[in-house]
Amino acid sequence: MKKFMFYLMVAETIIASVVLGMVLAMGDTSLPTLVLALRGVMIVGAVVLIIKKYVSWVRRGELTAFYLLDAAVAVFNLVFLSVFQPTNVSSFELIITGTLIAPFLNVVLVLLLHHSGGQYATIGTVGEAAEETVPSQLHTQAIKQI
């Protein structure tokens, strides 16, 4: 799960940095400077984590902090743009501001990361597990009788 979240962060960072670069290059945006600056800070934070991953390692707490901060930035952007400075945001600029689903997905990913605890997932049905234990128990009982 940690590896999945890391590569998801890398993909999100690449897309956000390309969109932010294009919006800044076009120069005709209705987004406030604060929203653009917050996305820039998130991109820089993600780049730091990416570099850290290839130099040493990224801990679970650092990924958690990134995803929770990203959710907080998305909520702040949505509130700021709807209450304090209402603007028309194009669908292209939604990548910078974030949507309502982004905070929910980030929180769910953080909960799944901490719930997994580095354990492996078992894929199969309960019946398969019961069938596997029965022959091994029979074999153990047969050895004890001999």
Short mmCIF file of N, CA and C in Angstrom, two decimals, residues 3-123:
data_model
loop_
_atom_site.label_atom_id
_atom_site.label_comp_id
_atom_site.label_asym_id
_atom_site.label_seq_id
_atom_site.Cartn_x
_atom_site.Cartn_y
_atom_site.Cartn_z
N LYS A 3 3.85 1.59 -1.28
CA LYS A 3 4.43 1.77 -2.60
C LYS A 3 3.40 2.35 -3.57
N PHE A 4 2.16 1.85 -3.49
CA PHE A 4 1.08 2.36 -4.33
C PHE A 4 0.85 3.85 -4.06
N MET A 5 0.82 4.21 -2.78
CA MET A 5 0.59 5.61 -2.43
C MET A 5 1.75 6.50 -2.88
N PHE A 6 2.96 5.97 -2.82
CA PHE A 6 4.11 6.75 -3.27
C PHE A 6 4.01 7.02 -4.77
N TYR A 7 3.73 5.99 -5.56
CA TYR A 7 3.65 6.19 -7.00
C TYR A 7 2.43 7.01 -7.40
N LEU A 8 1.37 6.95 -6.65
CA LEU A 8 0.22 7.82 -6.88
C LEU A 8 0.61 9.28 -6.62
N MET A 9 1.40 9.50 -5.58
CA MET A 9 1.90 10.84 -5.29
C MET A 9 2.79 11.34 -6.43
N VAL A 10 3.63 10.47 -6.97
CA VAL A 10 4.50 10.85 -8.08
C VAL A 10 3.67 11.25 -9.29
N ALA A 11 2.67 10.44 -9.63
CA ALA A 11 1.82 10.75 -10.79
C ALA A 11 1.05 12.06 -10.58
N GLU A 12 0.51 12.24 -9.38
CA GLU A 12 -0.23 13.47 -9.06
C GLU A 12 0.69 14.69 -9.14
N THR A 13 1.91 14.54 -8.70
CA THR A 13 2.86 15.65 -8.72
C THR A 13 3.24 16.01 -10.14
N ILE A 14 3.46 15.02 -10.97
CA ILE A 14 3.82 15.29 -12.37
C ILE A 14 2.68 16.03 -13.07
N ILE A 15 1.46 15.53 -12.89
CA ILE A 15 0.31 16.15 -13.55
C ILE A 15 0.09 17.57 -13.02
N ALA A 16 0.16 17.74 -11.70
CA ALA A 16 -0.07 19.07 -11.12
C ALA A 16 1.01 20.05 -11.54
N SER A 17 2.25 19.61 -11.63
CA SER A 17 3.32 20.54 -12.02
C SER A 17 3.20 20.93 -13.49
N VAL A 18 2.79 20.01 -14.34
CA VAL A 18 2.59 20.35 -15.76
C VAL A 18 1.44 21.35 -15.91
N VAL A 19 0.33 21.08 -15.21
CA VAL A 19 -0.82 21.99 -15.29
C VAL A 19 -0.48 23.35 -14.70
N LEU A 20 0.20 23.37 -13.56
CA LEU A 20 0.58 24.64 -12.95
C LEU A 20 1.51 25.42 -13.88
N GLY A 21 2.45 24.74 -14.49
CA GLY A 21 3.35 25.40 -15.45
C GLY A 21 2.59 25.97 -16.64
N MET A 22 1.61 25.21 -17.15
CA MET A 22 0.83 25.70 -18.29
C MET A 22 -0.04 26.89 -17.90
N VAL A 23 -0.64 26.83 -16.72
CA VAL A 23 -1.49 27.95 -16.26
C VAL A 23 -0.64 29.19 -16.07
N LEU A 24 0.53 29.04 -15.48
CA LEU A 24 1.41 30.20 -15.28
C LEU A 24 1.95 30.72 -16.61
N ALA A 25 2.21 29.82 -17.56
CA ALA A 25 2.71 30.25 -18.86
C ALA A 25 1.64 30.98 -19.67
N MET A 26 0.38 30.54 -19.56
CA MET A 26 -0.70 31.22 -20.27
C MET A 26 -0.95 32.59 -19.68
N GLY A 27 -0.81 32.72 -18.36
CA GLY A 27 -0.95 34.01 -17.71
C GLY A 27 -2.38 34.51 -17.56
N ASP A 28 -3.34 33.85 -18.16
CA ASP A 28 -4.73 34.29 -18.07
C ASP A 28 -5.49 33.30 -17.20
N THR A 29 -5.37 33.49 -15.89
CA THR A 29 -6.06 32.60 -14.95
C THR A 29 -6.89 33.42 -13.98
N SER A 30 -7.97 32.84 -13.57
CA SER A 30 -8.81 33.52 -12.58
C SER A 30 -8.50 33.06 -11.16
N LEU A 31 -7.54 32.16 -11.02
CA LEU A 31 -7.18 31.65 -9.70
C LEU A 31 -6.35 32.68 -8.94
N PRO A 32 -6.63 32.84 -7.65
CA PRO A 32 -5.82 33.75 -6.84
C PRO A 32 -4.40 33.23 -6.65
N THR A 33 -3.51 34.13 -6.33
CA THR A 33 -2.11 33.76 -6.14
C THR A 33 -1.93 32.78 -4.98
N LEU A 34 -2.75 32.91 -3.94
CA LEU A 34 -2.65 32.03 -2.79
C LEU A 34 -2.89 30.57 -3.18
N VAL A 35 -3.87 30.34 -4.03
CA VAL A 35 -4.18 28.97 -4.48
C VAL A 35 -3.03 28.41 -5.30
N LEU A 36 -2.48 29.21 -6.18
CA LEU A 36 -1.34 28.76 -6.99
C LEU A 36 -0.11 28.50 -6.10
N ALA A 37 0.10 29.35 -5.11
CA ALA A 37 1.24 29.18 -4.21
C ALA A 37 1.11 27.91 -3.38
N LEU A 38 -0.10 27.64 -2.90
CA LEU A 38 -0.31 26.41 -2.11
C LEU A 38 -0.03 25.16 -2.94
N ARG A 39 -0.48 25.15 -4.19
CA ARG A 39 -0.20 23.99 -5.05
C ARG A 39 1.29 23.90 -5.32
N GLY A 40 1.96 25.03 -5.48
CA GLY A 40 3.41 25.02 -5.68
C GLY A 40 4.14 24.45 -4.48
N VAL A 41 3.69 24.79 -3.28
CA VAL A 41 4.29 24.25 -2.05
C VAL A 41 4.07 22.74 -1.98
N MET A 42 2.88 22.28 -2.36
CA MET A 42 2.61 20.84 -2.35
C MET A 42 3.50 20.11 -3.37
N ILE A 43 3.73 20.73 -4.51
CA ILE A 43 4.60 20.12 -5.52
C ILE A 43 6.03 20.04 -5.00
N VAL A 44 6.50 21.11 -4.37
CA VAL A 44 7.86 21.10 -3.82
C VAL A 44 7.98 20.04 -2.72
N GLY A 45 6.97 19.93 -1.86
CA GLY A 45 7.00 18.90 -0.82
C GLY A 45 7.03 17.50 -1.39
N ALA A 46 6.28 17.28 -2.45
CA ALA A 46 6.29 15.96 -3.09
C ALA A 46 7.64 15.67 -3.74
N VAL A 47 8.23 16.67 -4.36
CA VAL A 47 9.56 16.48 -4.98
C VAL A 47 10.59 16.14 -3.91
N VAL A 48 10.49 16.78 -2.75
CA VAL A 48 11.41 16.46 -1.65
C VAL A 48 11.24 14.99 -1.23
N LEU A 49 9.99 14.53 -1.13
CA LEU A 49 9.76 13.13 -0.76
C LEU A 49 10.25 12.17 -1.84
N ILE A 50 10.10 12.56 -3.10
CA ILE A 50 10.58 11.70 -4.21
C ILE A 50 12.09 11.60 -4.15
N ILE A 51 12.77 12.71 -3.94
CA ILE A 51 14.23 12.68 -3.84
C ILE A 51 14.66 11.88 -2.61
N LYS A 52 13.95 12.07 -1.51
CA LYS A 52 14.28 11.32 -0.30
C LYS A 52 14.12 9.82 -0.51
N LYS A 53 13.12 9.42 -1.29
CA LYS A 53 12.89 7.99 -1.56
C LYS A 53 14.09 7.38 -2.27
N TYR A 54 14.67 8.12 -3.20
CA TYR A 54 15.79 7.57 -3.95
C TYR A 54 17.12 7.75 -3.24
N VAL A 55 17.20 8.62 -2.25
CA VAL A 55 18.43 8.77 -1.47
C VAL A 55 18.42 7.79 -0.30
N SER A 56 17.30 7.73 0.42
CA SER A 56 17.21 6.80 1.55
C SER A 56 15.86 6.09 1.50
N TRP A 57 14.88 6.52 2.30
CA TRP A 57 13.55 5.93 2.27
C TRP A 57 12.54 6.95 2.77
N VAL A 58 11.30 6.68 2.45
CA VAL A 58 10.20 7.53 2.91
C VAL A 58 9.40 6.72 3.92
N ARG A 59 9.21 7.29 5.10
CA ARG A 59 8.47 6.60 6.14
C ARG A 59 6.97 6.75 5.93
N ARG A 60 6.24 5.89 6.57
CA ARG A 60 4.79 5.90 6.48
C ARG A 60 4.22 7.22 7.00
N GLY A 61 4.80 7.75 8.05
CA GLY A 61 4.34 9.01 8.62
C GLY A 61 4.51 10.19 7.67
N GLU A 62 5.56 10.16 6.87
CA GLU A 62 5.78 11.24 5.91
C GLU A 62 4.74 11.19 4.79
N LEU A 63 4.44 9.99 4.32
CA LEU A 63 3.39 9.86 3.31
C LEU A 63 2.03 10.27 3.88
N THR A 64 1.79 9.88 5.13
CA THR A 64 0.54 10.26 5.78
C THR A 64 0.44 11.77 5.89
N ALA A 65 1.51 12.42 6.30
CA ALA A 65 1.51 13.88 6.42
C ALA A 65 1.25 14.53 5.07
N PHE A 66 1.86 14.00 4.01
CA PHE A 66 1.65 14.58 2.68
C PHE A 66 0.19 14.47 2.26
N TYR A 67 -0.39 13.29 2.42
CA TYR A 67 -1.77 13.09 1.96
C TYR A 67 -2.76 13.89 2.81
N LEU A 68 -2.52 13.99 4.11
CA LEU A 68 -3.42 14.79 4.94
C LEU A 68 -3.27 16.28 4.64
N LEU A 69 -2.05 16.73 4.38
CA LEU A 69 -1.84 18.12 4.01
C LEU A 69 -2.46 18.42 2.65
N ASP A 70 -2.36 17.47 1.73
CA ASP A 70 -2.98 17.64 0.42
C ASP A 70 -4.50 17.74 0.54
N ALA A 71 -5.08 16.93 1.43
CA ALA A 71 -6.52 17.01 1.67
C ALA A 71 -6.89 18.36 2.28
N ALA A 72 -6.08 18.83 3.23
CA ALA A 72 -6.35 20.12 3.86
C ALA A 72 -6.25 21.27 2.86
N VAL A 73 -5.28 21.20 1.96
CA VAL A 73 -5.13 22.23 0.94
C VAL A 73 -6.33 22.22 0.00
N ALA A 74 -6.80 21.04 -0.38
CA ALA A 74 -7.97 20.95 -1.26
C ALA A 74 -9.21 21.54 -0.59
N VAL A 75 -9.41 21.22 0.69
CA VAL A 75 -10.56 21.78 1.42
C VAL A 75 -10.43 23.29 1.54
N PHE A 76 -9.23 23.77 1.87
CA PHE A 76 -9.01 25.22 1.97
C PHE A 76 -9.29 25.90 0.64
N ASN A 77 -8.78 25.33 -0.46
CA ASN A 77 -9.02 25.92 -1.77
C ASN A 77 -10.50 25.98 -2.11
N LEU A 78 -11.22 24.91 -1.81
CA LEU A 78 -12.65 24.89 -2.12
C LEU A 78 -13.40 25.94 -1.30
N VAL A 79 -13.07 26.05 -0.03
CA VAL A 79 -13.74 27.05 0.82
C VAL A 79 -13.34 28.46 0.40
N PHE A 80 -12.06 28.67 0.18
CA PHE A 80 -11.56 29.99 -0.19
C PHE A 80 -12.16 30.46 -1.50
N LEU A 81 -12.23 29.55 -2.49
CA LEU A 81 -12.74 29.95 -3.79
C LEU A 81 -14.26 30.10 -3.80
N SER A 82 -14.95 29.43 -2.91
CA SER A 82 -16.41 29.54 -2.93
C SER A 82 -16.92 30.64 -2.00
N VAL A 83 -16.23 30.93 -0.92
CA VAL A 83 -16.73 31.89 0.05
C VAL A 83 -16.04 33.25 -0.08
N PHE A 84 -14.72 33.27 -0.03
CA PHE A 84 -14.00 34.53 0.06
C PHE A 84 -13.71 35.17 -1.29
N GLN A 85 -13.45 34.38 -2.29
CA GLN A 85 -13.14 34.94 -3.60
C GLN A 85 -13.75 34.06 -4.68
N PRO A 86 -15.06 34.19 -4.89
CA PRO A 86 -15.73 33.35 -5.90
C PRO A 86 -15.20 33.64 -7.31
N THR A 87 -14.78 32.60 -7.98
CA THR A 87 -14.29 32.72 -9.35
C THR A 87 -14.81 31.56 -10.15
N ASN A 88 -14.77 31.71 -11.45
CA ASN A 88 -15.10 30.61 -12.34
C ASN A 88 -13.82 29.83 -12.62
N VAL A 89 -13.83 28.58 -12.22
CA VAL A 89 -12.64 27.74 -12.38
C VAL A 89 -12.90 26.78 -13.52
N SER A 90 -11.99 26.75 -14.48
CA SER A 90 -12.14 25.83 -15.60
C SER A 90 -11.82 24.41 -15.14
N SER A 91 -12.23 23.46 -15.95
CA SER A 91 -11.97 22.06 -15.59
C SER A 91 -10.48 21.76 -15.58
N PHE A 92 -9.73 22.50 -16.39
CA PHE A 92 -8.27 22.34 -16.43
C PHE A 92 -7.64 22.81 -15.12
N GLU A 93 -8.19 23.88 -14.54
CA GLU A 93 -7.66 24.44 -13.30
C GLU A 93 -8.10 23.66 -12.06
N LEU A 94 -9.06 22.77 -12.21
CA LEU A 94 -9.49 21.95 -11.08
C LEU A 94 -8.37 21.03 -10.58
N ILE A 95 -7.42 20.74 -11.45
CA ILE A 95 -6.28 19.92 -11.02
C ILE A 95 -5.47 20.69 -9.99
N ILE A 96 -5.41 22.00 -10.12
CA ILE A 96 -4.66 22.82 -9.17
C ILE A 96 -5.45 23.01 -7.87
N THR A 97 -6.74 23.32 -8.00
CA THR A 97 -7.52 23.62 -6.81
C THR A 97 -7.92 22.36 -6.05
N GLY A 98 -8.17 21.28 -6.74
CA GLY A 98 -8.67 20.07 -6.11
C GLY A 98 -10.19 20.03 -6.18
N THR A 99 -10.72 18.87 -5.98
CA THR A 99 -12.17 18.71 -6.02
C THR A 99 -12.64 18.21 -4.66
N LEU A 100 -13.92 18.04 -4.52
CA LEU A 100 -14.48 17.60 -3.25
C LEU A 100 -14.11 16.14 -2.94
N ILE A 101 -13.86 15.36 -3.96
CA ILE A 101 -13.55 13.94 -3.74
C ILE A 101 -12.11 13.74 -3.28
N ALA A 102 -11.22 14.67 -3.59
CA ALA A 102 -9.80 14.52 -3.23
C ALA A 102 -9.57 14.36 -1.74
N PRO A 103 -10.16 15.18 -0.87
CA PRO A 103 -9.92 14.97 0.56
C PRO A 103 -10.43 13.62 1.06
N PHE A 104 -11.58 13.19 0.56
CA PHE A 104 -12.11 11.90 0.99
C PHE A 104 -11.20 10.75 0.55
N LEU A 105 -10.73 10.80 -0.68
CA LEU A 105 -9.83 9.75 -1.15
C LEU A 105 -8.52 9.75 -0.37
N ASN A 106 -7.99 10.92 -0.08
CA ASN A 106 -6.73 10.98 0.68
C ASN A 106 -6.90 10.41 2.08
N VAL A 107 -7.99 10.72 2.74
CA VAL A 107 -8.22 10.19 4.09
C VAL A 107 -8.41 8.68 4.04
N VAL A 108 -9.13 8.19 3.05
CA VAL A 108 -9.31 6.74 2.92
C VAL A 108 -7.97 6.05 2.66
N LEU A 109 -7.13 6.63 1.81
CA LEU A 109 -5.82 6.04 1.56
C LEU A 109 -4.95 6.03 2.82
N VAL A 110 -5.01 7.09 3.60
CA VAL A 110 -4.24 7.14 4.85
C VAL A 110 -4.75 6.08 5.82
N LEU A 111 -6.06 5.93 5.93
CA LEU A 111 -6.61 4.90 6.82
C LEU A 111 -6.23 3.50 6.35
N LEU A 112 -6.25 3.27 5.06
CA LEU A 112 -5.83 1.96 4.55
C LEU A 112 -4.35 1.72 4.77
N LEU A 113 -3.55 2.75 4.64
CA LEU A 113 -2.12 2.61 4.88
C LEU A 113 -1.84 2.22 6.32
N HIS A 114 -2.51 2.85 7.25
CA HIS A 114 -2.27 2.55 8.66
C HIS A 114 -2.97 1.27 9.10
N HIS A 115 -4.04 0.91 8.43
CA HIS A 115 -4.73 -0.34 8.77
C HIS A 115 -3.93 -1.55 8.31
N SER A 116 -3.26 -1.42 7.16
CA SER A 116 -2.50 -2.56 6.65
C SER A 116 -1.31 -2.85 7.54
N GLY A 117 -0.66 -1.83 8.07
CA GLY A 117 0.43 -2.02 9.00
C GLY A 117 1.60 -2.80 8.44
N GLY A 118 1.75 -2.81 7.13
CA GLY A 118 2.83 -3.55 6.52
C GLY A 118 2.57 -5.04 6.40
N GLN A 119 1.35 -5.46 6.68
CA GLN A 119 1.01 -6.87 6.58
C GLN A 119 0.64 -7.20 5.15
N TYR A 120 0.74 -8.47 4.83
CA TYR A 120 0.35 -8.92 3.51
C TYR A 120 -1.13 -9.23 3.49
N ALA A 121 -1.75 -8.97 2.37
CA ALA A 121 -3.17 -9.27 2.23
C ALA A 121 -3.34 -10.72 1.80
N THR A 122 -4.33 -11.38 2.36
CA THR A 122 -4.63 -12.75 2.00
C THR A 122 -5.80 -12.73 1.03
N ILE A 123 -5.58 -13.32 -0.13
CA ILE A 123 -6.62 -13.36 -1.15
C ILE A 123 -7.15 -14.78 -1.21
#
